[in-house]
mmCIF file of C-alpha atoms and ligand atoms in Angstrom:
data_model
loop_
_atom_site.group_PDB
_atom_site.id
_atom_site.type_symbol
_atom_site.label_atom_id
_atom_site.label_comp_id
_atom_site.label_asym_id
_atom_site.label_seq_id
_atom_site.Cartn_x
_atom_site.Cartn_y
_atom_site.Cartn_z
ATOM 1 C CA MET A 1 -6.812 3.023 28.607
ATOM 2 C CA ASP A 2 -5.373 -0.664 27.952
ATOM 3 C CA THR A 3 -1.809 0.182 26.868
ATOM 4 C CA THR A 4 -0.348 -3.727 26.316
ATOM 5 C CA THR A 5 0.439 -4.159 23.072
ATOM 6 C CA SER A 6 1.661 -7.841 21.403
ATOM 7 C CA LEU A 7 4.429 -5.893 19.754
ATOM 8 C CA ASP A 8 7.804 -6.841 21.191
ATOM 9 C CA GLY A 9 10.100 -5.091 18.931
ATOM 10 C CA LEU A 10 11.217 -3.861 15.100
ATOM 11 C CA VAL A 11 13.617 -6.232 13.829
ATOM 12 C CA CYS A 12 15.816 -5.446 10.145
ATOM 13 C CA ALA A 13 14.765 -7.136 7.097
ATOM 14 C CA ASP A 14 18.884 -6.856 6.743
ATOM 15 C CA CYS A 15 20.533 -7.602 9.781
ATOM 16 C CA GLU A 16 18.155 -8.831 11.973
ATOM 17 C CA ALA A 17 19.014 -6.707 15.048
ATOM 18 C CA THR A 18 16.154 -6.299 17.340
ATOM 19 C CA HIS A 19 15.296 -2.608 18.261
ATOM 20 C CA ASP A 20 13.421 -1.150 21.180
ATOM 21 C CA PRO A 21 10.320 0.461 19.259
ATOM 22 C CA ALA A 22 10.248 3.488 21.425
ATOM 23 C CA ALA A 23 13.851 4.455 20.088
ATOM 24 C CA THR A 24 13.591 3.645 16.745
ATOM 25 C CA PRO A 25 11.575 5.766 14.640
ATOM 26 C CA ARG A 26 12.995 5.464 11.542
ATOM 27 C CA ARG A 27 15.036 3.009 9.932
ATOM 28 C CA CYS A 28 17.525 0.006 11.703
ATOM 29 C CA PRO A 29 20.340 2.331 13.284
ATOM 30 C CA ASP A 30 22.682 -0.574 12.705
ATOM 31 C CA CYS A 31 22.742 -1.046 8.916
ATOM 32 C CA GLY A 32 19.918 1.318 7.599
ATOM 33 C CA GLY A 33 17.741 -1.919 6.758
ATOM 34 C CA VAL A 34 13.776 -1.635 6.693
ATOM 35 C CA LEU A 35 12.100 -2.547 10.283
ATOM 36 C CA ARG A 36 9.334 -4.952 10.704
ATOM 37 C CA ALA A 37 7.207 -5.526 13.650
ATOM 38 C CA SER A 38 7.189 -9.082 15.424
ATOM 39 C CA TYR A 39 4.870 -9.751 18.346
ATOM 40 C CA ASP A 40 4.513 -12.108 20.736
ATOM 41 C CA ALA A 41 2.928 -14.943 22.265
ATOM 42 C CA ALA A 42 -0.382 -13.119 21.987
ATOM 43 C CA ALA A 43 -0.301 -12.265 18.603
ATOM 44 C CA ALA A 44 -0.231 -15.954 17.588
ATOM 45 C CA ALA A 45 -3.285 -16.734 19.733
ATOM 46 C CA VAL A 46 -5.345 -14.856 18.014
ATOM 47 C CA THR A 47 -8.374 -17.243 16.668
ATOM 48 C CA ARG A 48 -11.396 -16.578 14.354
ATOM 49 C CA GLU A 49 -13.538 -16.520 16.780
ATOM 50 C CA SER A 50 -11.488 -13.380 19.012
ATOM 51 C CA LEU A 51 -11.869 -11.947 15.778
ATOM 52 C CA ALA A 52 -15.123 -12.665 14.804
ATOM 53 C CA GLY A 53 -15.968 -10.519 18.387
ATOM 54 C CA ALA A 54 -13.810 -7.391 18.282
ATOM 55 C CA ARG A 55 -15.007 -4.051 17.552
ATOM 56 C CA PHE A 56 -15.434 -3.182 13.988
ATOM 57 C CA ASP A 57 -14.116 0.092 13.464
ATOM 58 C CA GLY A 58 -11.234 1.198 11.673
ATOM 59 C CA LEU A 59 -7.894 -0.852 11.695
ATOM 60 C CA ALA A 60 -8.795 -0.862 16.170
ATOM 61 C CA ARG A 61 -10.415 -4.524 14.811
ATOM 62 C CA PHE A 62 -6.926 -6.126 14.097
ATOM 63 C CA SER A 63 -5.327 -4.380 17.149
ATOM 64 C CA ASP A 64 -3.934 -8.350 18.810
ATOM 65 C CA LEU A 65 -2.057 -8.194 15.584
ATOM 66 C CA LEU A 66 -0.693 -4.812 15.136
ATOM 67 C CA PRO A 67 2.028 -2.617 17.069
ATOM 68 C CA PHE A 68 -0.865 -0.473 18.852
ATOM 69 C CA THR A 69 -3.984 -0.792 21.197
ATOM 70 C CA ALA A 70 -7.628 -0.024 19.747
ATOM 71 C CA ASP A 71 -7.739 3.042 21.601
ATOM 72 C CA SER A 72 -4.353 4.321 21.421
ATOM 73 C CA LEU A 73 -4.737 3.909 17.081
ATOM 74 C CA VAL A 74 -4.978 7.248 15.368
ATOM 75 C CA THR A 75 -8.132 6.964 13.251
ATOM 76 C CA ALA A 76 -10.642 8.049 10.824
ATOM 77 C CA GLY A 77 -12.053 5.011 10.065
ATOM 78 C CA GLU A 78 -10.147 3.297 7.625
ATOM 79 C CA GLY A 79 -10.363 -0.016 6.446
ATOM 80 C CA ALA A 80 -13.090 -2.313 6.263
ATOM 81 C CA THR A 81 -13.411 -1.810 2.599
ATOM 82 C CA PRO A 82 -15.680 -3.609 -0.166
ATOM 83 C CA LEU A 83 -14.544 -6.722 -1.403
ATOM 84 C CA VAL A 84 -16.979 -6.412 -4.816
ATOM 85 C CA PRO A 85 -17.692 -9.553 -7.561
ATOM 86 C CA ALA A 86 -16.565 -8.766 -10.734
ATOM 87 C CA PRO A 87 -18.373 -11.765 -12.846
ATOM 88 C CA GLU A 88 -18.314 -9.867 -16.162
ATOM 89 C CA PHE A 89 -14.636 -9.082 -15.733
ATOM 90 C CA ALA A 90 -13.889 -13.093 -14.547
ATOM 91 C CA ALA A 91 -15.997 -14.431 -17.436
ATOM 92 C CA GLU A 92 -13.637 -13.036 -20.123
ATOM 93 C CA LEU A 93 -10.206 -13.483 -18.108
ATOM 94 C CA GLY A 94 -11.915 -17.643 -17.597
ATOM 95 C CA VAL A 95 -11.198 -17.585 -14.220
ATOM 96 C CA GLY A 96 -13.372 -18.829 -11.193
ATOM 97 C CA ALA A 97 -13.921 -15.338 -9.859
ATOM 98 C CA VAL A 98 -12.670 -11.967 -9.563
ATOM 99 C CA TYR A 99 -13.511 -9.407 -6.475
ATOM 100 C CA VAL A 100 -12.196 -6.403 -6.343
ATOM 101 C CA LYS A 101 -10.921 -5.249 -2.769
ATOM 102 C CA ASP A 102 -12.154 -1.257 -3.267
ATOM 103 C CA GLU A 103 -9.618 0.992 -1.263
ATOM 104 C CA GLY A 104 -10.983 3.862 -2.761
ATOM 105 C CA ALA A 105 -13.942 3.456 0.261
ATOM 106 C CA ASN A 106 -11.137 4.453 2.760
ATOM 107 C CA PRO A 107 -11.536 7.795 4.109
ATOM 108 C CA THR A 108 -9.206 9.508 1.483
ATOM 109 C CA GLY A 109 -9.914 7.249 -1.340
ATOM 110 C CA THR A 110 -6.733 5.700 -0.637
ATOM 111 C CA THR A 111 -5.207 2.447 0.768
ATOM 112 C CA ALA A 112 -2.175 4.765 2.029
ATOM 113 C CA ASP A 113 -4.945 5.524 4.826
ATOM 114 C CA ARG A 114 -4.284 2.113 6.377
ATOM 115 C CA GLY A 115 -0.534 2.871 6.891
ATOM 116 C CA THR A 116 -0.815 6.289 7.579
ATOM 117 C CA ALA A 117 -3.231 5.556 10.448
ATOM 118 C CA LEU A 118 -0.318 3.593 12.135
ATOM 119 C CA ALA A 119 2.793 5.707 11.132
ATOM 120 C CA VAL A 120 0.870 8.847 12.438
ATOM 121 C CA THR A 121 0.044 7.000 15.902
ATOM 122 C CA ALA A 122 3.681 6.232 15.916
ATOM 123 C CA ALA A 123 4.859 9.773 14.646
ATOM 124 C CA ARG A 124 2.590 11.215 18.077
ATOM 125 C CA ASP A 125 3.743 8.263 20.578
ATOM 126 C CA HIS A 126 7.616 9.445 19.512
ATOM 127 C CA GLY A 127 6.520 13.039 20.669
ATOM 128 C CA ALA A 128 6.889 14.813 17.016
ATOM 129 C CA GLU A 129 5.430 18.253 16.041
ATOM 130 C CA LYS A 130 5.093 17.605 12.342
ATOM 131 C CA VAL A 131 4.866 14.690 10.250
ATOM 132 C CA ALA A 132 6.313 14.665 6.484
ATOM 133 C CA LEU A 133 7.080 12.410 3.538
ATOM 134 C CA PRO A 134 7.359 12.366 -0.442
ATOM 135 C CA THR A 135 4.754 10.971 -2.248
ATOM 136 C CA THR A 136 3.178 10.601 -5.615
ATOM 137 C CA GLY A 137 -0.081 12.132 -4.459
ATOM 138 C CA ASP A 138 -2.551 10.382 -2.364
ATOM 139 C CA ALA A 139 -0.175 9.376 0.454
ATOM 140 C CA GLY A 140 -0.153 13.388 1.409
ATOM 141 C CA GLN A 141 -3.044 13.614 1.469
ATOM 142 C CA SER A 142 -3.718 10.433 3.860
ATOM 143 C CA ALA A 143 -0.867 12.104 6.174
ATOM 144 C CA ALA A 144 -2.325 15.701 5.850
ATOM 145 C CA ALA A 145 -5.695 14.365 7.362
ATOM 146 C CA TYR A 146 -4.400 11.639 10.120
ATOM 147 C CA ALA A 147 -1.939 14.279 11.035
ATOM 148 C CA ALA A 148 -5.046 16.952 11.312
ATOM 149 C CA ARG A 149 -6.395 13.772 13.709
ATOM 150 C CA ALA A 150 -3.790 13.700 15.874
ATOM 151 C CA ASP A 151 -2.953 17.717 15.773
ATOM 152 C CA LEU A 152 -0.185 17.186 14.176
ATOM 153 C CA ASP A 153 1.750 19.843 11.610
ATOM 154 C CA SER A 154 2.371 17.464 8.024
ATOM 155 C CA GLU A 155 4.185 18.350 4.905
ATOM 156 C CA ALA A 156 4.120 16.695 1.728
ATOM 157 C CA PHE A 157 6.573 16.600 -1.246
ATOM 158 C CA VAL A 158 5.272 16.294 -3.915
ATOM 159 C CA PRO A 159 5.838 15.942 -7.769
ATOM 160 C CA THR A 160 3.679 19.148 -10.244
ATOM 161 C CA ARG A 161 2.459 16.179 -11.795
ATOM 162 C CA SER A 162 0.148 15.188 -9.159
ATOM 163 C CA THR A 163 -3.157 15.175 -9.215
ATOM 164 C CA PHE A 164 -5.247 18.339 -8.718
ATOM 165 C CA VAL A 165 -7.521 16.115 -6.034
ATOM 166 C CA ALA A 166 -4.308 15.231 -3.702
ATOM 167 C CA LYS A 167 -2.579 18.744 -3.527
ATOM 168 C CA ALA A 168 -5.914 20.478 -3.175
ATOM 169 C CA MET A 169 -7.203 17.805 -0.401
ATOM 170 C CA THR A 170 -3.858 18.245 1.535
ATOM 171 C CA ASN A 171 -4.027 22.036 2.329
ATOM 172 C CA VAL A 172 -8.074 21.358 2.281
ATOM 173 C CA HIS A 173 -6.890 19.088 5.742
ATOM 174 C CA GLY A 174 -4.296 22.067 6.513
ATOM 175 C CA GLY A 175 -1.113 20.489 5.369
ATOM 176 C CA ASP A 176 1.779 22.122 3.981
ATOM 177 C CA MET A 177 2.690 20.668 0.651
ATOM 178 C CA SER A 178 6.134 21.821 -1.500
ATOM 179 C CA VAL A 179 5.163 21.338 -5.248
ATOM 180 C CA VAL A 180 8.363 20.256 -6.716
ATOM 181 C CA GLU A 181 9.088 20.856 -10.147
ATOM 182 C CA GLY A 182 9.831 17.371 -11.945
ATOM 183 C CA ARG A 183 9.039 14.281 -11.033
ATOM 184 C CA TYR A 184 8.511 11.963 -8.277
ATOM 185 C CA PRO A 185 12.563 11.583 -7.441
ATOM 186 C CA ASP A 186 12.995 15.256 -7.746
ATOM 187 C CA ALA A 187 10.142 15.468 -4.397
ATOM 188 C CA VAL A 188 12.086 12.356 -2.816
ATOM 189 C CA ASP A 189 15.570 15.119 -3.162
ATOM 190 C CA ALA A 190 13.523 17.901 -1.672
ATOM 191 C CA PHE A 191 12.376 15.645 1.348
ATOM 192 C CA GLU A 192 15.834 14.226 2.048
ATOM 193 C CA GLY A 193 17.013 17.302 2.222
ATOM 194 C CA ALA A 194 14.573 18.927 4.610
ATOM 195 C CA MET A 195 14.722 16.480 6.602
ATOM 196 C CA SER A 196 18.428 16.524 6.939
ATOM 197 C CA ASP A 197 18.389 20.165 7.955
ATOM 198 C CA ASP A 198 19.062 21.188 11.443
ATOM 199 C CA ASP A 199 15.888 23.341 11.482
ATOM 200 C CA ASN A 200 13.293 20.143 11.348
ATOM 201 C CA ALA A 201 14.681 18.150 13.638
ATOM 202 C CA ASP A 202 11.796 17.652 15.004
ATOM 203 C CA TRP A 203 10.010 16.568 12.207
ATOM 204 C CA HIS A 204 9.334 12.610 11.749
ATOM 205 C CA SER A 205 9.359 10.529 8.272
ATOM 206 C CA LEU A 206 6.492 9.224 6.980
ATOM 207 C CA ALA A 207 8.231 7.797 4.115
ATOM 208 C CA PRO A 208 7.312 4.287 2.576
ATOM 209 C CA PHE A 209 9.837 1.646 4.400
ATOM 210 C CA ASP A 210 11.464 4.807 5.991
ATOM 211 C CA THR A 211 8.802 4.792 8.766
ATOM 212 C CA PRO A 212 8.705 1.019 10.267
ATOM 213 C CA TYR A 213 4.588 1.377 10.357
ATOM 214 C CA ARG A 214 3.368 1.815 7.043
ATOM 215 C CA HIS A 215 3.854 -1.749 5.973
ATOM 216 C CA GLU A 216 2.571 -2.912 8.886
ATOM 217 C CA GLY A 217 -0.984 -1.193 8.179
ATOM 218 C CA ALA A 218 -1.035 -2.406 4.827
ATOM 219 C CA LYS A 219 -1.071 -5.807 6.364
ATOM 220 C CA THR A 220 -4.811 -4.968 7.922
ATOM 221 C CA LEU A 221 -5.929 -5.392 3.894
ATOM 222 C CA LEU A 222 -5.264 -9.169 3.322
ATOM 223 C CA PHE A 223 -6.817 -9.481 7.278
ATOM 224 C CA GLU A 224 -9.905 -8.448 5.837
ATOM 225 C CA VAL A 225 -10.061 -9.789 2.782
ATOM 226 C CA LEU A 226 -9.083 -13.552 4.508
ATOM 227 C CA GLU A 227 -12.435 -12.928 6.797
ATOM 228 C CA GLN A 228 -14.526 -11.667 3.641
ATOM 229 C CA PHE A 229 -13.730 -15.015 2.313
ATOM 230 C CA ASP A 230 -14.855 -16.489 5.503
ATOM 231 C CA TRP A 231 -11.377 -17.561 6.074
ATOM 232 C CA ALA A 232 -11.297 -19.660 2.078
ATOM 233 C CA VAL A 233 -7.547 -18.054 1.463
ATOM 234 C CA PRO A 234 -7.979 -17.156 -2.406
ATOM 235 C CA ASP A 235 -5.943 -17.814 -5.143
ATOM 236 C CA ALA A 236 -4.204 -15.017 -6.083
ATOM 237 C CA VAL A 237 -4.544 -11.105 -5.084
ATOM 238 C CA VAL A 238 -2.818 -8.436 -7.458
ATOM 239 C CA HIS A 239 -1.568 -5.241 -5.874
ATOM 240 C CA PRO A 240 -0.662 -2.126 -8.526
ATOM 241 C CA THR A 241 2.981 -1.583 -7.289
ATOM 242 C CA GLY A 242 4.911 1.564 -6.740
ATOM 243 C CA HIS A 243 6.874 1.307 -3.467
ATOM 244 C CA GLY A 244 5.409 -2.179 -1.983
ATOM 245 C CA LEU A 245 3.737 -1.030 0.743
ATOM 246 C CA GLY A 246 0.611 -2.954 -0.513
ATOM 247 C CA VAL A 247 2.737 -6.016 -1.459
ATOM 248 C CA VAL A 248 4.639 -6.554 1.453
ATOM 249 C CA GLY A 249 2.355 -5.766 3.845
ATOM 250 C CA SER A 250 0.072 -8.761 2.531
ATOM 251 C CA HIS A 251 2.738 -10.837 2.673
ATOM 252 C CA LEU A 252 3.674 -10.143 6.021
ATOM 253 C CA ALA A 253 -0.011 -10.518 6.550
ATOM 254 C CA ALA A 254 0.072 -14.260 5.147
ATOM 255 C CA ASP A 255 3.289 -15.190 7.228
ATOM 256 C CA GLN A 256 1.227 -13.567 10.394
ATOM 257 C CA MET A 257 -2.133 -15.584 10.028
ATOM 258 C CA GLN A 258 -0.361 -18.890 9.486
ATOM 259 C CA GLU A 259 1.490 -18.198 12.472
ATOM 260 C CA ALA A 260 -1.394 -17.581 14.112
ATOM 261 C CA GLY A 261 -2.943 -20.822 12.888
ATOM 262 C CA LEU A 262 -5.703 -18.920 11.054
ATOM 263 C CA VAL A 263 -4.891 -19.986 7.597
ATOM 264 C CA ASP A 264 -2.657 -23.114 6.360
ATOM 265 C CA ASP A 265 -1.392 -21.341 3.066
ATOM 266 C CA ALA A 266 -0.744 -17.877 1.166
ATOM 267 C CA PRO A 267 -2.588 -16.820 -1.779
ATOM 268 C CA ALA A 268 0.370 -15.838 -4.935
ATOM 269 C CA LEU A 269 0.751 -12.385 -4.432
ATOM 270 C CA HIS A 270 1.127 -10.789 -7.822
ATOM 271 C CA VAL A 271 3.052 -7.779 -8.638
ATOM 272 C CA ALA A 272 1.481 -5.394 -11.489
ATOM 273 C CA GLN A 273 3.329 -1.903 -12.618
ATOM 274 C CA PRO A 274 3.074 0.349 -15.829
ATOM 275 C CA GLU A 275 5.561 -1.626 -18.074
ATOM 276 C CA HIS A 276 7.156 1.947 -18.605
ATOM 277 C CA CYS A 277 7.954 1.982 -15.010
ATOM 278 C CA ALA A 278 8.389 -1.376 -14.206
ATOM 279 C CA PRO A 279 11.395 -2.097 -11.660
ATOM 280 C CA VAL A 280 10.272 -4.937 -9.399
ATOM 281 C CA VAL A 281 8.808 -6.475 -13.229
ATOM 282 C CA ALA A 282 12.594 -6.085 -14.289
ATOM 283 C CA ALA A 283 14.735 -7.349 -11.689
ATOM 284 C CA ASP A 284 12.036 -10.381 -11.082
ATOM 285 C CA ASP A 285 12.631 -11.164 -14.800
ATOM 286 C CA ALA A 286 16.293 -10.763 -14.537
ATOM 287 C CA GLY A 287 16.505 -13.092 -10.639
ATOM 288 C CA ASP A 288 17.903 -10.222 -9.740
ATOM 289 C CA ASP A 289 17.496 -10.343 -4.635
ATOM 290 C CA ASP A 290 16.750 -6.082 -5.142
ATOM 291 C CA THR A 291 15.676 -3.568 -8.080
ATOM 292 C CA GLU A 292 17.629 -1.336 -9.786
ATOM 293 C CA VAL A 293 16.285 2.509 -10.436
ATOM 294 C CA TRP A 294 14.281 2.880 -13.955
ATOM 295 C CA GLU A 295 16.243 5.307 -16.048
ATOM 296 C CA ARG A 296 13.306 7.173 -17.729
ATOM 297 C CA PRO A 297 10.026 6.352 -16.662
ATOM 298 C CA ASP A 298 6.796 7.502 -18.481
ATOM 299 C CA THR A 299 3.574 6.248 -17.473
ATOM 300 C CA LEU A 300 0.021 8.205 -17.386
ATOM 301 C CA ILE A 301 -0.186 6.671 -14.395
ATOM 302 C CA GLY A 302 1.362 8.782 -12.071
ATOM 303 C CA ALA A 303 0.381 7.145 -8.154
ATOM 304 C CA LEU A 304 2.426 3.727 -9.931
ATOM 305 C CA GLU A 305 5.291 5.726 -11.264
ATOM 306 C CA VAL A 306 8.101 5.634 -8.330
ATOM 307 C CA PRO A 307 11.403 4.566 -10.312
ATOM 308 C CA ASP A 308 13.035 3.257 -7.547
ATOM 309 C CA PRO A 309 10.714 1.227 -5.081
ATOM 310 C CA ALA A 310 11.655 1.540 -1.307
ATOM 311 C CA GLY A 311 10.466 -1.710 -0.563
ATOM 312 C CA GLY A 312 11.880 -3.536 -4.062
ATOM 313 C CA ALA A 313 13.825 -6.399 -2.411
ATOM 314 C CA LEU A 314 10.646 -7.003 0.058
ATOM 315 C CA ALA A 315 8.584 -6.920 -2.903
ATOM 316 C CA LEU A 316 10.579 -9.241 -4.710
ATOM 317 C CA ASP A 317 10.780 -12.256 -1.619
ATOM 318 C CA ALA A 318 6.630 -11.357 -1.532
ATOM 319 C CA VAL A 319 6.329 -12.347 -4.966
ATOM 320 C CA ARG A 320 8.974 -15.344 -5.095
ATOM 321 C CA ASP A 321 7.470 -16.575 -1.600
ATOM 322 C CA THR A 322 4.105 -17.127 -2.978
ATOM 323 C CA GLY A 323 4.514 -18.431 -6.194
ATOM 324 C CA GLY A 324 3.146 -14.957 -7.657
ATOM 325 C CA TRP A 325 4.870 -13.078 -10.758
ATOM 326 C CA ALA A 326 5.389 -9.957 -11.429
ATOM 327 C CA VAL A 327 3.973 -8.198 -14.390
ATOM 328 C CA GLY A 328 3.582 -4.964 -16.564
ATOM 329 C CA ALA A 329 1.474 -3.823 -18.524
ATOM 330 C CA SER A 330 0.810 -0.946 -20.722
ATOM 331 C CA ASP A 331 -0.951 2.623 -19.940
ATOM 332 C CA ASP A 332 -3.608 1.746 -22.845
ATOM 333 C CA ASP A 333 -4.021 -1.520 -21.620
ATOM 334 C CA ALA A 334 -4.699 -0.331 -17.956
ATOM 335 C CA LEU A 335 -7.160 2.232 -18.732
ATOM 336 C CA GLU A 336 -8.751 0.239 -21.585
ATOM 337 C CA ALA A 337 -9.302 -2.418 -18.138
ATOM 338 C CA ALA A 338 -10.121 0.576 -15.491
ATOM 339 C CA VAL A 339 -13.172 1.359 -18.155
ATOM 340 C CA GLN A 340 -14.411 -1.981 -18.241
ATOM 341 C CA LEU A 341 -14.335 -2.283 -14.749
ATOM 342 C CA ASN A 342 -16.248 0.571 -14.225
ATOM 343 C CA ALA A 343 -18.497 -0.752 -17.003
ATOM 344 C CA GLU A 344 -19.273 -3.171 -14.722
ATOM 345 C CA GLY A 345 -20.093 -0.479 -11.707
ATOM 346 C CA ILE A 346 -17.388 -0.681 -10.019
ATOM 347 C CA GLU A 347 -15.399 2.658 -9.560
ATOM 348 C CA ALA A 348 -11.398 1.436 -10.602
ATOM 349 C CA SER A 349 -8.940 4.204 -11.056
ATOM 350 C CA ALA A 350 -6.739 3.899 -13.257
ATOM 351 C CA THR A 351 -3.840 2.834 -10.610
ATOM 352 C CA GLY A 352 -6.528 0.002 -10.386
ATOM 353 C CA GLY A 353 -6.504 -1.126 -14.042
ATOM 354 C CA VAL A 354 -2.775 -1.665 -13.837
ATOM 355 C CA GLY A 355 -3.850 -4.842 -11.758
ATOM 356 C CA ALA A 356 -6.811 -5.481 -13.533
ATOM 357 C CA ALA A 357 -4.753 -5.625 -17.025
ATOM 358 C CA ALA A 358 -1.336 -7.905 -15.461
ATOM 359 C CA ALA A 359 -4.617 -10.188 -14.302
ATOM 360 C CA ARG A 360 -5.597 -10.481 -18.076
ATOM 361 C CA GLU A 361 -1.759 -11.512 -18.855
ATOM 362 C CA LEU A 362 -1.747 -13.486 -15.699
ATOM 363 C CA ALA A 363 -4.802 -15.570 -17.222
ATOM 364 C CA ALA A 364 -3.562 -15.379 -20.899
ATOM 365 C CA ASP A 365 -0.207 -17.196 -19.685
ATOM 366 C CA GLY A 366 -1.578 -19.702 -17.853
ATOM 367 C CA HIS A 367 -0.719 -18.517 -14.559
ATOM 368 C CA LEU A 368 -4.548 -18.326 -13.205
ATOM 369 C CA GLY A 369 -6.720 -21.555 -13.795
ATOM 370 C CA SER A 370 -10.385 -21.752 -14.392
ATOM 371 C CA ASP A 371 -11.010 -22.253 -11.156
ATOM 372 C CA ASP A 372 -9.511 -19.691 -9.642
ATOM 373 C CA THR A 373 -10.471 -17.142 -7.068
ATOM 374 C CA VAL A 374 -8.883 -13.336 -7.993
ATOM 375 C CA VAL A 375 -8.442 -10.590 -6.230
ATOM 376 C CA LEU A 376 -7.665 -7.322 -7.579
ATOM 377 C CA VAL A 377 -6.527 -4.231 -5.556
ATOM 378 C CA ASN A 378 -8.336 -0.779 -6.343
ATOM 379 C CA PRO A 379 -5.653 1.029 -4.625
ATOM 380 C CA VAL A 380 -7.208 4.428 -5.432
ATOM 381 C CA ALA A 381 -10.603 5.435 -5.677
ATOM 382 C CA GLY A 382 -11.913 5.988 -9.370
ATOM 383 C CA THR A 383 -13.066 9.590 -8.540
ATOM 384 C CA LYS A 384 -9.448 10.675 -7.613
ATOM 385 C CA GLU A 385 -8.118 9.457 -11.396
ATOM 386 C CA ASN A 386 -11.351 10.811 -13.049
ATOM 387 C CA ASP A 387 -9.263 13.007 -15.717
ATOM 388 C CA VAL A 388 -6.702 10.218 -16.654
ATOM 389 C CA LEU A 389 -9.820 7.987 -17.040
ATOM 390 C CA ARG A 390 -11.939 10.396 -19.009
ATOM 391 C CA SER A 391 -9.034 11.325 -21.271
ATOM 392 C CA HIS A 392 -8.697 8.046 -22.645
ATOM 393 C CA LEU A 393 -12.833 7.635 -23.425
ATOM 394 C CA MET A 394 -11.897 10.970 -25.859
ATOM 395 C CA ARG A 395 -9.068 9.431 -27.461
ATOM 396 C CA LYS A 396 -11.410 6.373 -28.144
ATOM 397 C CA GLY A 397 -13.822 9.040 -29.988
ATOM 398 C CA VAL A 398 -16.189 8.395 -26.613
HETATM 399 ZN ZN1 ZN B 401 19.964 -3.709 10.332
#
């Protein structure tokens, strides 16, 4: 097995200290900051041709740009998701083209699979017996599947409101689950309590931005988009945003692709949040460098009800560094936009609808041009949120 990777350390986003990946499973030991992978010259030597010749199974294709070798990755065939044109939606927005990057096509129906693949690989390499995380639901299902693949135990801490599908499939994959009364922050509290229990000293955290690897895995979405456009950089990518893994991953990807000379610039990265749980939007509007806890979150879009994003500051960086915007969308507008994409044959989720509704706002405000190519990320399969989509139709009397 080839065990050489391009990874040469984990660098703290706050204090910039470099740490040994083998000795650093979570955040910066010096200051608690989020850790990001840094790569040696081999990663910068990747070319379009070398990628074109790479194997096409899961994320292994990009292993020269990832912390793990192709052979060592815990994979279930994630990635390589379709980029589907939505010409009717594009015409309505008055932009050049709209494409939906359909992350529902991942093994457990969520973009989280990209990150859990890497984070579970790291957990296995650290000798963990069990992985654990707080989640609004979908990442728990994903973690249970990837843990099963690596022969590890898993435990997801989910709020009661989490979807039936995610809870059921977490158990079906053999994962343990603590269903915590209340909302997502209550699940986070229960997770943190369990992690600090001495009896659980061998648990390995897969919490967003706590492990250095979920945002690393999220990079591969933009890698694929650039390849799917034959290296033409789209004008905009809209990320429905909870903790910020997707948009931060795309920011890291754009930087890495530019450093390797594969593209000359980055797309504008836009954050979309439900307007009644929009801490990144509020912080961006206020000109703040970090998010504040959203006091009364209230949205039907449960996957994005994250009042205290772990990657808030990094998401704001991504938006500002690329000339993007952070936009709130009402639940009704999000559900209507999702239904509209479905009417065009694209199985968007309610979560994906938040990005589509935000794109409509961006177009109306002149932030998307008539020639622009816009990518909407659909983070979760429509089938995983069928109940909230169907309820929306029923309220309209359909
Ligand atoms: Zn630090």
